Amino acid sequence: MLIRWDWIGRHADDILAQLIQHVELTGLALLFGFAIAFPLALAAIRWPRLYGPSLAVTGILFTVPSLALFILLIPFTGLSMATSLIGLTIYTLLILFRNIVEGLRGVPFDVREAARALGYSRTRQLLTVELPIALPVIMAGLRIAAITTIGLVTVTALIGQGGLGRLFISGFTLHFTTPLLVGFVLSIALAVAVDLSLAGLLWLITPWNRGRRA
Amino acid sequence: MADHALEPGAARMSGAGVVWRLALVAALSCLVVGSASALGLEEGGSANIVGQVWHWFVDPTHWQGVDGLPHRIGQHIGYVAVSTVIAAALALPVGIGLGHYGRGGLIAINIANIGRAIPSFGLIILMFLLVGFGVIPVLVALVALAIPPMVTNSYVGMQSVDPAVRQSAAALGLTRWQRLWQVELPIALPLIMAGVRTSAVQVMSTATLAAYVGLGGLGRYLIDGLAQQQLAQVVGGAIVVAVLAVLTEASLAGLQKLVQSPGLVR
């Protein structure tokens, strides 16, 4: 028997708590990631010389295997939620930074010129003209970052956090497939649900793109 | 882990040289270790962490035998190489074929996303619980994780070939096989290689986690060190893993440049 349903019934509270922690870690990592990547992307567009180095640094951080990165943070923040959160945030940076830059750079030149000609200030042009046009590309990045982060959260179970990853650990230590499969399936389901919700959110906030497939 | 698939920035990033990247990793490691000691984070009130990690590296016993760095690095590269090559042999013909004939696009494009949603750590433990301890179940998991990015990227690479170029090749009287080998593949190669790089880096990261279910490789230092609370070994091992991953990525980027058709370099 791969699944013992009675075990799931008896541990529903625990499973729910891990799921909530999983969502929390993912959400916060994406939030912090965006808060860092967005200004960085604006700076890289304003000063193109920054683009290469920013891409290289976020790219190298992204290449570092997840467990190694979490461990390199332990001397600072210990086996805490901060360690997990900082590591997860670092992994979102490359994807978010690249997509925000590509999205904003993809805004047609004549559209920007038109906004300038209408007397829009830099900020107003960014917020009301460029950002809405760049939204599909930015959202594509956010979706990839979200799916990636949901998978990575489970790794932080090895440093005492982990959300659903803790169920992997219980499955392993008890040599018992039920908790493992519950964590596995819920993690994939969460990724799919978040991906679909973000796609739906994009559809909601970009009414002008409806009917046109990207 | 890595995801250089489909993003236009990938090609630009490969411009950074190997030496430069390594210098960056070295600088980051120094920053980590250095500021940790500056903050006075000490373990057990003994020597500081820099000293401990340094001693771990220079201790000759860590350089010989089954548990020595050369053996563990070799093992780790072995796992990564074997699973990436097997996955490439399975994935590239599929992606290239689908892209060449322009079929199955929806699946080919979305399979990388599907692969990303599978938690690699869970897959490793699942294989272990279902099959038992051994290299084979772990390799199966690593191969499964390496396939999706390569399918997606090779499909997109083949699809990115300008239809006008295909038509000119056909008009010149090239057979389908010649068009595939002499025209389409060289043009698609950068994206195909980007997929291989993505997969290799991801496998490298997951192979580290495989130590949790008893596999060798560099993950041993991390997993054993965490269990025994030996900070020096954990941090030392993590630095080696990080450097090896960046080296792998950089050398694949170099290989990509080497195999690229000289006619395509802008």
XYZ file of C-alpha atoms in Angstrom:
480
model
C 0.000 0.000 0.000
C 1.519 3.275 -1.107
C -1.040 5.451 0.649
C -2.652 4.953 4.040
C -5.630 7.259 4.057
C -6.175 6.926 7.801
C -2.701 8.423 8.393
C -3.682 11.443 6.327
C -6.880 11.823 8.326
C -5.049 11.722 11.628
C -2.379 14.191 10.494
C -4.565 16.673 8.643
C -3.685 19.484 11.074
C 0.024 18.941 10.644
C -0.249 18.709 6.856
C -2.230 21.945 6.758
C 0.335 23.706 8.950
C 3.175 22.663 6.607
C 1.173 23.754 3.584
C 0.618 27.162 5.178
C 4.321 27.525 5.968
C 5.095 26.524 2.383
C 2.806 29.241 1.023
C 4.246 31.793 3.472
C 7.856 31.082 2.523
C 7.041 31.165 -1.192
C 5.017 34.368 -0.960
C 7.580 36.222 1.142
C 10.478 35.108 -1.061
C 8.676 36.356 -4.174
C 7.779 39.618 -2.439
C 11.349 40.287 -1.293
C 12.703 39.108 -4.636
C 10.481 41.538 -6.474
C 11.334 44.353 -4.076
C 15.030 43.865 -4.915
C 14.762 42.944 -8.599
C 12.450 45.794 -9.607
C 14.646 48.746 -8.552
C 17.682 46.830 -9.846
C 15.971 46.410 -13.214
C 15.040 50.108 -13.344
C 18.642 50.996 -12.557
C 19.924 48.601 -15.241
C 17.670 50.245 -17.821
C 18.662 53.745 -16.751
C 22.380 52.853 -16.671
C 22.948 50.042 -19.229
C 26.460 49.415 -17.903
C 24.858 47.915 -14.786
C 22.991 45.277 -16.786
C 25.879 42.882 -17.522
C 27.290 42.771 -13.989
C 23.818 42.474 -12.388
C 22.977 39.593 -14.713
C 26.315 37.906 -14.010
C 25.969 38.169 -10.216
C 22.346 36.990 -10.082
C 23.250 34.275 -12.621
C 26.123 32.944 -10.542
C 24.018 32.980 -7.371
C 21.380 31.076 -9.323
C 23.935 28.451 -10.403
C 24.973 27.642 -6.825
C 23.240 24.401 -5.759
C 20.387 25.141 -3.375
C 21.590 23.163 -0.364
C 25.059 24.735 -0.640
C 23.595 28.241 -0.740
C 21.391 27.649 2.294
C 24.364 26.221 4.157
C 26.616 29.163 3.298
C 24.050 31.372 5.039
C 24.053 29.328 8.248
C 27.089 31.109 9.772
C 25.032 34.342 9.675
C 21.492 33.419 10.404
C 21.684 29.889 11.808
C 19.041 27.242 11.231
C 16.290 29.835 11.057
C 13.489 30.932 8.823
C 15.653 33.897 7.803
C 18.233 31.543 6.263
C 15.577 29.823 4.248
C 13.966 33.085 3.195
C 17.209 34.801 2.156
C 18.230 31.778 0.079
C 14.842 31.496 -1.619
C 14.823 35.230 -2.351
C 18.275 34.988 -3.958
C 17.016 32.306 -6.355
C 14.132 34.476 -7.567
C 16.426 37.395 -8.451
C 17.813 36.211 -11.800
C 14.427 35.252 -13.233
C 12.613 38.368 -11.999
C 15.416 40.784 -12.903
C 15.790 39.399 -16.418
C 12.091 39.410 -17.159
C 11.452 42.887 -15.755
C 14.297 44.294 -17.859
C 13.239 42.435 -21.007
C 9.620 43.428 -20.439
C 10.344 47.123 -20.019
C 12.840 47.129 -22.894
C 10.212 45.538 -25.109
C 8.028 48.645 -24.907
C 7.994 50.073 -28.443
C 10.045 53.212 -28.901
C 7.208 55.189 -30.517
C 4.924 54.433 -27.574
C 7.469 55.914 -25.214
C 7.971 58.899 -27.484
C 4.207 59.426 -27.605
C 4.013 59.444 -23.801
C 6.881 61.929 -23.668
C 5.194 64.121 -26.252
C 2.028 64.130 -24.160
C 4.059 65.624 -21.355
C 4.122 62.561 -19.069
C 6.651 62.706 -16.277
C 9.189 59.868 -16.047
C 7.332 58.252 -13.150
C 3.912 58.584 -14.700
C 5.214 57.219 -17.998
C 6.703 54.215 -16.189
C 3.635 53.469 -14.087
C 0.849 54.166 -16.560
C 2.432 53.348 -19.933
C 5.518 51.143 -19.757
C 4.582 48.849 -16.858
C 1.186 47.848 -18.258
C 2.777 46.995 -21.615
C 5.546 45.029 -19.900
C 3.141 43.144 -17.615
C 2.876 39.920 -19.664
C 6.664 39.421 -19.713
C 7.010 40.376 -16.032
C 4.197 37.991 -15.125
C 5.864 35.205 -17.122
C 8.937 35.702 -14.951
C 6.893 35.778 -11.782
C 5.258 32.482 -12.731
C 8.586 30.749 -13.377
C 9.996 32.194 -10.152
C 6.942 31.011 -8.194
C 7.080 27.435 -9.514
C 10.828 27.261 -8.919
C 10.500 28.619 -5.375
C 7.750 26.165 -4.456
C 10.081 23.302 -5.375
C 13.027 24.850 -3.563
C 11.138 25.402 -0.316
C 11.164 21.627 0.222
C 14.983 21.637 0.254
C 14.973 23.932 3.276
C 13.565 21.022 5.277
C 17.200 19.957 5.549
C 17.970 23.125 7.510
C 14.946 22.804 9.768
C 12.318 24.736 7.754
C 10.759 23.348 4.656
C 6.956 23.421 4.670
C 5.857 20.326 2.768
C 9.503 19.232 2.576
C 9.166 18.155 6.202
C 6.744 15.497 5.047
C 9.504 14.215 2.736
C 11.783 13.939 5.746
C 9.163 12.074 7.817
C 8.563 9.724 4.893
C 12.273 9.032 4.676
C 12.948 8.556 8.379
C 9.834 6.413 8.926
C 10.396 4.557 5.638
C 6.777 5.276 4.938
C 5.514 6.481 1.557
C 2.274 8.147 2.703
C 3.690 11.429 4.092
C 6.158 11.630 1.223
C 3.451 11.248 -1.418
C 1.173 13.713 0.369
C 3.966 16.301 0.370
C 4.933 15.492 -3.211
C 1.416 15.760 -4.609
C 0.533 18.863 -2.581
C 3.744 20.590 -3.680
C 2.982 19.957 -7.355
C -0.672 20.929 -6.855
C 0.407 24.157 -5.157
C 2.746 24.978 -8.062
C -0.003 24.374 -10.605
C -2.551 26.352 -8.583
C -0.224 29.339 -8.146
C 0.757 29.228 -11.828
C -2.875 29.229 -12.927
C -3.842 31.975 -10.475
C -1.045 34.214 -11.700
C -2.109 33.592 -15.296
C -5.681 34.440 -14.273
C -4.509 37.556 -12.459
C -2.705 38.723 -15.599
C -5.888 38.173 -17.611
C -7.841 40.229 -15.077
C -5.492 43.187 -14.948
C -4.737 43.408 -18.676
C -8.202 43.617 -20.239
C -6.723 45.117 -23.432
C -4.832 41.891 -24.164
C -7.867 39.619 -24.011
C -8.743 37.810 -27.177
C -5.158 38.121 -28.319
C -2.969 35.215 -27.390
C 0.576 36.132 -26.432
C 18.067 24.545 -10.564
C 19.170 26.750 -13.314
C 16.848 28.156 -15.841
C 18.426 29.687 -18.867
C 15.704 28.329 -21.063
C 14.010 30.628 -23.489
C 15.270 33.814 -21.948
C 17.145 36.096 -24.256
C 19.577 37.102 -21.540
C 21.124 33.640 -21.457
C 23.348 34.190 -24.448
C 24.602 37.470 -23.095
C 25.443 36.007 -19.726
C 27.724 33.418 -21.300
C 29.895 36.341 -22.324
C 31.397 36.547 -18.850
C 34.650 34.606 -18.767
C 35.350 31.584 -16.606
C 38.039 33.365 -14.653
C 35.802 36.306 -13.965
C 32.998 34.097 -12.697
C 35.332 32.113 -10.467
C 36.717 35.322 -9.062
C 33.159 36.336 -8.247
C 32.455 33.035 -6.512
C 35.704 33.322 -4.585
C 34.795 36.870 -3.598
C 31.318 35.790 -2.489
C 32.709 32.873 -0.453
C 35.277 35.134 1.164
C 32.545 37.616 1.918
C 30.435 34.903 3.525
C 33.211 33.376 5.582
C 34.944 36.652 6.293
C 31.983 38.596 7.518
C 30.795 35.611 9.519
C 34.014 35.720 11.463
C 33.914 39.517 11.693
C 30.491 39.235 13.250
C 32.099 37.003 15.817
C 29.943 34.013 15.019
C 31.923 31.265 16.619
C 31.194 27.657 17.100
C 31.677 26.240 20.551
C 33.717 29.288 21.510
C 36.779 27.843 19.787
C 38.543 29.108 16.679
C 36.533 31.234 14.285
C 34.779 29.813 11.267
C 37.352 31.055 8.730
C 40.085 29.244 10.566
C 37.975 26.119 10.876
C 37.097 26.035 7.200
C 40.714 26.731 6.282
C 41.877 23.867 8.496
C 39.283 21.612 6.973
C 40.654 22.378 3.513
C 44.344 21.978 4.357
C 43.943 18.837 6.468
C 45.641 16.130 4.336
C 43.144 13.482 5.523
C 40.439 15.364 3.613
C 42.359 14.866 0.384
C 42.731 11.076 0.357
C 40.630 7.951 0.430
C 36.963 7.315 -0.228
C 35.929 10.356 1.788
C 38.594 12.644 0.313
C 37.834 15.647 -1.858
C 39.317 14.262 -5.130
C 37.223 11.088 -4.865
C 34.043 12.949 -3.905
C 34.491 15.528 -6.678
C 35.079 12.730 -9.209
C 31.964 10.897 -8.006
C 29.891 14.047 -8.200
C 31.042 14.892 -11.737
C 30.436 11.255 -12.667
C 26.796 11.340 -11.528
C 26.193 14.630 -13.317
C 27.914 13.547 -16.539
C 26.210 10.142 -16.740
C 22.705 11.447 -16.066
C 23.081 14.484 -18.340
C 24.393 12.339 -21.215
C 21.620 9.738 -20.827
C 18.989 12.473 -20.599
C 20.432 14.244 -23.651
C 20.371 11.000 -25.641
C 16.676 10.639 -24.804
C 15.534 14.270 -24.903
C 17.412 15.895 -27.773
C 16.170 13.591 -30.571
C 12.600 14.117 -29.341
C 12.870 17.916 -29.064
C 14.785 18.255 -32.328
C 12.382 15.937 -34.161
C 9.285 17.730 -32.857
C 10.812 21.096 -33.714
C 11.864 19.986 -37.188
C 8.413 18.697 -38.062
C 6.683 21.448 -36.084
C 4.522 19.042 -34.113
C 3.608 18.600 -30.462
C 4.485 22.206 -29.758
C 2.188 22.654 -26.788
C 3.702 19.709 -24.911
C 7.263 20.513 -25.973
C 6.968 24.090 -24.731
C 5.229 23.271 -21.468
C 7.202 20.214 -20.446
C 9.912 22.393 -18.866
C 7.269 24.016 -16.682
C 5.907 20.629 -15.696
C 9.426 19.470 -14.824
C 9.981 22.578 -12.706
C 6.876 21.840 -10.637
C 8.251 18.454 -9.532
C 10.173 18.878 -6.254
C 13.501 17.193 -6.996
C 14.212 16.456 -3.327
C 10.882 14.609 -3.072
C 11.523 12.666 -6.275
C 14.879 11.430 -4.960
C 13.323 10.204 -1.699
C 10.381 8.701 -3.597
C 12.717 6.665 -5.808
C 14.607 5.564 -2.717
C 11.447 4.399 -0.911
C 10.073 2.625 -3.990
C 13.240 0.957 -5.297
C 15.589 0.978 -2.317
C 19.138 2.197 -1.832
C 21.373 2.362 -4.881
C 22.877 4.443 -7.623
C 20.310 3.346 -10.220
C 17.145 4.803 -8.597
C 18.947 8.093 -7.993
C 20.222 8.202 -11.571
C 16.701 7.545 -12.840
C 15.461 10.549 -10.835
C 18.322 12.761 -12.077
C 17.700 11.750 -15.703
C 13.978 12.435 -15.325
C 14.728 15.940 -14.023
C 17.255 16.663 -16.771
C 14.964 15.750 -19.681
C 12.335 18.579 -19.662
C 14.596 21.632 -20.199
C 16.397 19.878 -23.045
C 13.175 18.906 -24.834
C 11.766 22.435 -24.549
C 14.949 24.204 -25.590
C 15.734 21.966 -28.545
C 12.152 22.328 -29.767
C 12.249 26.113 -29.444
C 15.704 26.181 -31.047
C 14.505 24.262 -34.102
C 11.380 26.364 -34.318
C 13.406 29.562 -34.180
C 14.991 28.751 -37.561
C 13.753 31.364 -40.024
C 11.268 29.757 -42.467
C 12.932 31.692 -45.289
C 16.197 29.914 -44.473
C 14.455 26.531 -44.529
C 12.901 27.332 -47.862
C 16.167 28.497 -49.405
C 17.808 25.282 -48.266
C 15.002 23.276 -49.854
C 15.216 25.365 -53.030
C 18.929 24.598 -53.254
C 17.952 20.947 -53.503
C 19.162 19.830 -50.072
C 17.542 16.652 -48.828
C 15.596 16.727 -45.542
C 18.517 15.093 -43.784
C 20.991 17.641 -45.175
C 18.704 20.512 -44.211
C 18.456 19.145 -40.679
C 22.185 18.548 -40.210
C 23.711 21.361 -42.228
C 21.214 24.184 -41.853
C 18.729 23.843 -39.015
C 20.870 22.199 -36.313
C 23.748 24.691 -36.535
C 21.275 27.563 -36.230
C 19.434 25.917 -33.330
C 22.613 24.869 -31.537
C 22.948 27.828 -29.132
C 19.448 27.257 -27.735
C 19.928 23.473 -27.633
C 23.156 23.954 -25.690
C 21.420 26.403 -23.347
C 19.013 23.568 -22.520
C 21.880 21.165 -21.869
C 23.475 23.732 -19.547
C 20.237 24.272 -17.666
C 19.856 20.536 -17.174
C 23.453 19.963 -16.128
C 23.317 22.713 -13.504
C 20.012 21.387 -12.204
C 21.388 17.840 -11.993
C 24.442 19.140 -10.175
C 22.215 20.729 -7.547
C 20.008 17.673 -7.181
C 22.973 15.276 -7.049
C 23.995 17.177 -3.912
C 20.619 16.339 -2.353
C 21.019 12.677 -3.328
C 23.529 12.280 -0.504
C 20.499 12.382 1.793
C 19.443 8.910 0.611
C 22.989 7.586 0.935
C 24.603 8.409 -2.408
C 28.241 9.590 -2.508
C 29.456 12.756 -4.145
C 29.958 16.169 -2.615
C 26.562 16.179 -0.921
C 28.064 13.799 1.663
C 30.008 16.657 3.269
C 26.864 18.762 3.520
C 24.467 16.077 4.734
C 26.920 14.375 7.114
C 28.213 17.713 8.360
C 24.682 18.909 9.116
C 23.888 15.681 10.964
C 27.115 15.857 12.994
C 26.903 19.652 13.410
C 30.354 20.189 11.925
C 30.140 23.689 10.581
C 33.625 23.680 9.014
C 32.904 20.593 6.935
C 29.470 21.863 5.905
C 30.738 25.272 4.794
C 33.868 23.804 3.162
C 31.775 21.295 1.237
C 29.283 23.966 0.222
C 32.083 26.139 -1.184
C 33.422 23.216 -3.243
C 29.923 22.431 -4.579
C 29.317 26.070 -5.472
C 32.644 26.437 -7.292
C 32.132 23.152 -9.151
C 28.636 24.203 -10.277
C 29.865 27.554 -11.589
C 32.814 25.833 -13.327
C 30.469 23.344 -14.977
C 28.187 26.095 -16.202
C 31.109 28.142 -17.464
C 32.770 25.244 -19.274
C 29.504 24.311 -20.972
C 29.188 27.941 -22.040
C 32.709 27.674 -23.448
C 31.828 24.428 -25.232
C 28.791 26.144 -26.701
C 31.041 28.800 -28.238
C 33.437 26.141 -29.545
C 30.784 24.128 -31.351
C 28.964 27.165 -32.672
C 29.165 27.573 -36.415
C 31.602 30.422 -37.195
C 29.194 31.750 -39.793
C 26.639 32.535 -37.098
C 28.790 34.601 -34.774
C 27.620 38.152 -34.935
